């Protein structure tokens, strides 16, 4: 019996049980325009996906697996997942088709349709990557009105016995978030980010000759992201030794001097499944156990929460709420993305820094994505489709299941409160508290009106005023409306006029 097994570009899990015994199997991988073109991607994202896929195929080949790899420039490549699979089934007289469950809704639908349309049997398999199944979050919250990360996270900690001692949370608390909000003080040295100097020049001409649209910067001979298991493992070890001891403390800090601070930069490796969340968490916890003098509980707990908590939780919400989720626009926003999102050329120092960094490295850390870029897009009322497409394109780790729940959900509140209980918006005050951006900005962090007024300061009040009917009753926001009510009418109208001026001239901010 000839069995064809599909491996998608984000299914590079070399430890999958598929590869234990595979006499009858032919593996299929493909680079297709369907995937390079559904949104305009950062060039590092396209290059690293192709490089990691090719390295994975080579690894399988060297383990004597039979593999068909369709390159993007191959003549008979039909550039469409279903068409290519159908033609391989015919050409190789395949008897059965097998695939691992995709993490993206659109691919899941496409494969279901494909299986209905072929005359041979098919079967789907788990990716053996996540802690949870697709429907675990929805089962946990069945019958509940609201979803709460903290509840889910505690269940996960207990279920998987992570940082649990004698049936209680290690350190006496489930969550040390309150200790994880320090501004970077410049005292603790920040480790140099571990980069991989991957030479991907061989892909440059191939991608360019195809005419694939892309944006962002790349140094083809020195690409920084991990593209195989070994590099991912090295990145994890480096993180554990040099970054984890300060990860929690400075998790929310931002600085223009260093682009990744103490963050792991493991999201790309994990999202394409080069390395599993279990391996990341287990190895971090083992190191913590034997290095308690160096690593406090607040550091390891903060890290575990991001992966065991947020990452799994977002995936569960995605499968619970798709496909409706991708159409949600709670505030009926309709503004276009400001043009400087594509080059970072704005006088706002925080946005200039974070966008330019995103364009150079295909990366920004969480608080930059949430409280600088996403914050501005929310305050300006940008259409969530525009925001999603930008985030989905620009970040190396952006795959819809984790991008859209964070962007449309957590950051833009376009879901009306499914992911978060209130919008993540702020004035310059929060940005200044957590960063060093404001000290050398064209705009004044304390100014609300006038030429040098920080745009966040007036747009913040404008946001709450224009969305009053939708937000006023939210108990977590009541205070904002109390302040607005008490604000001097004259001052209020000046602030709103300033915000409207900025919205009209958004491309020149
Ligand atoms: P670290 O700070 O080292 O954290 C460790 C790991 O925790 C990450 O690698 C990631 O796997 C996980 N994690 C942390 N926060 C989250 C979260 N909120 N949701 C899911 N996993 C989390 N993450 C993506 O992987 N892909 C995206 O497309 C993406 N888009 C985002 C868009 C917005 C608007 C926001 C606010 C966040 C987004 N995130 C996304 C979550 C988070 O910002 C990134 O996972 C993180 O910045 C990746 O860098 P890191 O590996 O250095 O993370
Ligand atoms: Fe950003 Fe305003 Fe601070 Fe400038 S002053 S860096 S625009 S928050």
CSV table of C-alpha atoms in Angstrom, one decimal, residues 223-428:
chain,number,residue,atom,x,y,z
A,223,UNK,CA,20.0,35.4,8.7
A,224,UNK,CA,19.6,35.4,12.4
A,225,UNK,CA,16.7,33.0,13.0
A,226,UNK,CA,17.0,29.3,13.8
A,227,UNK,CA,16.1,27.0,10.9
A,228,UNK,CA,16.6,23.5,12.3
A,229,UNK,CA,16.2,21.6,15.6
A,230,UNK,CA,19.9,22.0,16.6
A,231,UNK,CA,19.8,25.8,16.3
A,232,UNK,CA,16.5,25.9,18.2
A,233,UNK,CA,17.9,23.8,20.9
A,234,UNK,CA,21.0,26.2,21.1
A,235,UNK,CA,18.7,29.2,21.3
A,236,UNK,CA,16.8,27.5,24.1
A,237,UNK,CA,20.0,26.7,26.1
A,238,UNK,CA,21.3,30.2,25.6
A,239,UNK,CA,18.0,31.7,26.8
A,240,UNK,CA,17.9,29.5,29.9
A,241,UNK,CA,21.5,30.3,30.9
A,242,UNK,CA,21.7,34.0,30.1
A,243,UNK,CA,18.2,35.5,29.8
A,244,UNK,CA,15.9,33.4,32.1
A,245,UNK,CA,17.5,34.8,35.3
A,246,UNK,CA,16.0,38.2,34.5
A,247,UNK,CA,13.2,37.3,32.1
A,248,UNK,CA,10.3,37.9,34.5
A,249,UNK,CA,11.5,41.1,36.1
A,250,UNK,CA,12.0,42.9,32.7
A,251,UNK,CA,9.3,41.1,30.7
A,252,UNK,CA,7.3,44.3,30.1
A,253,UNK,CA,10.3,46.7,29.8
A,254,UNK,CA,11.1,48.5,26.6
A,255,UNK,CA,14.4,50.2,25.6
A,256,UNK,CA,15.7,51.6,22.4
A,257,UNK,CA,19.2,50.3,23.2
A,258,UNK,CA,18.4,46.6,22.9
A,259,UNK,CA,15.9,44.9,20.6
A,260,UNK,CA,15.2,41.7,22.5
A,261,UNK,CA,16.2,42.4,26.1
A,262,UNK,CA,15.8,39.1,28.0
A,263,UNK,CA,13.2,37.6,25.7
A,264,UNK,CA,13.7,34.1,24.3
A,265,UNK,CA,13.0,34.7,20.6
A,266,UNK,CA,11.8,31.1,20.5
A,267,UNK,CA,8.4,31.8,19.0
A,268,UNK,CA,9.4,31.1,15.4
A,269,UNK,CA,11.1,27.8,16.3
A,270,UNK,CA,8.1,26.8,18.4
A,271,UNK,CA,5.5,27.9,15.9
A,272,UNK,CA,7.0,25.9,13.0
A,273,UNK,CA,7.4,23.1,15.5
A,274,UNK,CA,11.2,22.7,15.3
A,275,UNK,CA,11.0,22.6,19.1
A,276,UNK,CA,8.1,21.7,21.3
A,277,UNK,CA,6.6,23.8,24.1
A,278,UNK,CA,7.1,20.7,26.4
A,279,UNK,CA,10.8,20.6,25.7
A,280,UNK,CA,11.1,24.3,26.2
A,281,UNK,CA,9.2,24.3,29.5
A,282,UNK,CA,10.8,21.0,30.9
A,283,UNK,CA,14.3,22.1,30.1
A,284,UNK,CA,13.8,25.5,31.7
A,285,UNK,CA,12.2,24.0,34.8
A,286,UNK,CA,15.0,21.4,35.2
A,287,UNK,CA,17.6,24.2,35.0
A,288,UNK,CA,15.6,26.3,37.5
A,289,UNK,CA,15.6,23.4,39.9
A,290,UNK,CA,19.3,23.1,40.0
A,291,UNK,CA,20.0,26.9,39.8
A,292,UNK,CA,17.7,28.3,42.4
A,293,UNK,CA,20.4,30.6,43.6
A,294,UNK,CA,20.5,32.3,40.2
A,295,UNK,CA,16.8,32.1,39.1
A,296,UNK,CA,13.9,33.1,41.3
A,297,UNK,CA,10.4,31.8,41.0
A,298,UNK,CA,9.1,35.0,39.4
A,299,UNK,CA,11.4,34.5,36.4
A,300,UNK,CA,10.5,30.9,35.6
A,301,UNK,CA,6.8,31.3,36.5
A,302,UNK,CA,6.6,34.3,34.1
A,303,UNK,CA,8.1,32.3,31.3
A,304,UNK,CA,6.0,29.2,31.9
A,305,UNK,CA,2.8,31.4,32.0
A,306,UNK,CA,3.5,32.7,28.5
A,307,UNK,CA,3.8,29.3,27.0
A,308,UNK,CA,1.7,26.9,29.0
A,309,UNK,CA,-0.8,29.7,29.6
A,310,UNK,CA,-1.1,32.3,26.9
A,311,UNK,CA,0.1,30.2,23.9
A,312,UNK,CA,-2.2,27.3,24.5
A,313,UNK,CA,-5.1,29.5,25.6
A,314,UNK,CA,-4.9,31.6,22.4
A,315,UNK,CA,-4.9,28.4,20.3
A,316,UNK,CA,-8.0,27.2,22.1
A,317,UNK,CA,-9.8,30.5,21.6
A,318,UNK,CA,-8.9,30.4,17.9
A,319,UNK,CA,-10.5,27.0,17.4
A,320,UNK,CA,-13.5,28.0,19.6
A,321,UNK,CA,-14.2,31.2,17.7
A,322,UNK,CA,-13.1,30.7,14.1
A,323,UNK,CA,-14.2,31.5,11.4
A,324,UNK,CA,-16.4,34.3,13.0
A,325,UNK,CA,-13.4,35.7,14.8
A,326,UNK,CA,-11.7,37.0,11.7
A,327,UNK,CA,-14.6,39.2,10.9
A,328,UNK,CA,-15.1,40.9,14.3
A,329,UNK,CA,-14.9,44.6,14.4
A,330,UNK,CA,-16.5,45.7,17.7
A,331,UNK,CA,-15.7,49.4,17.3
A,332,UNK,CA,-16.7,49.5,13.6
A,333,UNK,CA,-13.2,50.9,12.9
A,334,UNK,CA,-12.5,51.8,9.3
A,335,UNK,CA,-9.3,53.9,9.1
A,336,UNK,CA,-6.4,52.8,6.9
A,337,UNK,CA,-3.1,51.9,8.4
A,338,UNK,CA,-0.8,55.0,8.5
A,339,UNK,CA,1.8,54.9,5.7
A,340,UNK,CA,4.7,55.0,8.1
A,341,UNK,CA,3.8,51.5,9.3
A,342,UNK,CA,5.7,50.4,6.2
A,343,UNK,CA,8.9,52.4,6.8
A,344,UNK,CA,8.9,53.5,10.4
A,345,UNK,CA,9.3,57.2,9.4
A,346,UNK,CA,7.3,58.9,12.1
A,347,UNK,CA,8.3,61.6,14.6
A,348,UNK,CA,6.9,59.4,17.4
A,349,UNK,CA,10.0,57.9,18.8
A,350,UNK,CA,8.3,54.8,20.4
A,351,UNK,CA,6.7,53.9,17.1
A,352,UNK,CA,9.7,54.8,15.0
A,353,UNK,CA,11.9,52.5,17.1
A,354,UNK,CA,9.5,49.6,17.3
A,355,UNK,CA,8.4,49.6,13.7
A,356,UNK,CA,11.9,50.1,12.4
A,357,UNK,CA,13.0,47.2,14.6
A,358,UNK,CA,10.1,45.1,13.3
A,359,UNK,CA,11.2,45.8,9.7
A,360,UNK,CA,14.9,45.1,10.4
A,361,UNK,CA,14.5,41.9,12.5
A,362,UNK,CA,10.9,40.7,11.7
A,363,UNK,CA,10.6,40.8,15.5
A,364,UNK,CA,9.3,43.0,18.3
A,365,UNK,CA,8.7,41.7,21.8
A,366,UNK,CA,5.3,41.4,23.4
A,367,UNK,CA,4.9,44.8,25.1
A,368,UNK,CA,6.1,46.7,22.0
A,369,UNK,CA,3.5,44.8,19.9
A,370,UNK,CA,0.8,45.4,22.5
A,371,UNK,CA,1.4,48.8,24.1
A,372,UNK,CA,3.2,50.7,21.4
A,373,UNK,CA,2.1,49.6,17.9
A,374,UNK,CA,-1.2,47.9,18.8
A,375,UNK,CA,-2.0,50.7,21.3
A,376,UNK,CA,-1.6,53.4,18.6
A,377,UNK,CA,-3.7,51.4,16.0
A,378,UNK,CA,-6.5,51.1,18.6
A,379,UNK,CA,-6.4,54.7,19.5
A,380,UNK,CA,-6.5,55.7,15.9
A,381,UNK,CA,-9.4,53.4,15.1
A,382,UNK,CA,-7.6,51.4,12.3
A,383,UNK,CA,-9.7,48.7,10.6
A,384,UNK,CA,-8.8,45.4,12.3
A,385,UNK,CA,-8.3,43.7,8.9
A,386,UNK,CA,-5.5,46.3,8.1
A,387,UNK,CA,-3.9,45.7,11.5
A,388,UNK,CA,-4.1,41.9,11.2
A,389,UNK,CA,-2.6,41.9,7.8
A,390,UNK,CA,0.3,44.0,8.9
A,391,UNK,CA,1.0,41.8,12.0
A,392,UNK,CA,0.5,38.6,10.0
A,393,UNK,CA,3.0,39.8,7.5
A,394,UNK,CA,5.7,41.5,9.5
A,395,UNK,CA,6.6,39.1,12.3
A,396,UNK,CA,8.7,36.0,11.8
A,397,UNK,CA,6.4,34.0,14.2
A,398,UNK,CA,3.1,35.2,12.7
A,399,UNK,CA,0.8,32.3,12.0
A,400,UNK,CA,-2.9,33.1,12.1
A,401,UNK,CA,-3.9,31.1,15.1
A,402,UNK,CA,-1.6,33.0,17.4
A,403,UNK,CA,-1.5,36.3,15.4
A,404,UNK,CA,-5.2,37.0,15.1
A,405,UNK,CA,-6.1,36.1,18.7
A,406,UNK,CA,-3.4,38.5,19.9
A,407,UNK,CA,-4.0,41.2,17.4
A,408,UNK,CA,-7.7,41.4,16.7
A,409,UNK,CA,-8.4,40.0,20.2
A,410,UNK,CA,-6.0,41.1,22.9
A,411,UNK,CA,-4.6,44.2,21.2
A,412,UNK,CA,-7.5,45.7,19.2
A,413,UNK,CA,-10.4,44.5,21.4
A,414,UNK,CA,-12.2,44.0,18.0
A,415,UNK,CA,-13.7,40.8,19.7
A,416,UNK,CA,-15.5,43.0,22.2
A,417,UNK,CA,-13.8,41.3,25.1
A,418,UNK,CA,-13.4,37.6,24.3
A,419,UNK,CA,-9.6,37.5,24.9
A,420,UNK,CA,-9.2,40.6,27.2
A,421,UNK,CA,-11.5,42.2,29.6
A,422,UNK,CA,-10.7,45.8,28.6
A,423,UNK,CA,-8.8,47.5,25.7
A,424,UNK,CA,-5.1,47.7,26.0
A,425,UNK,CA,-4.7,51.5,25.4
A,426,UNK,CA,-2.8,54.1,27.2
A,427,UNK,CA,-1.5,57.7,27.1
A,428,UNK,CA,2.3,58.4,27.0
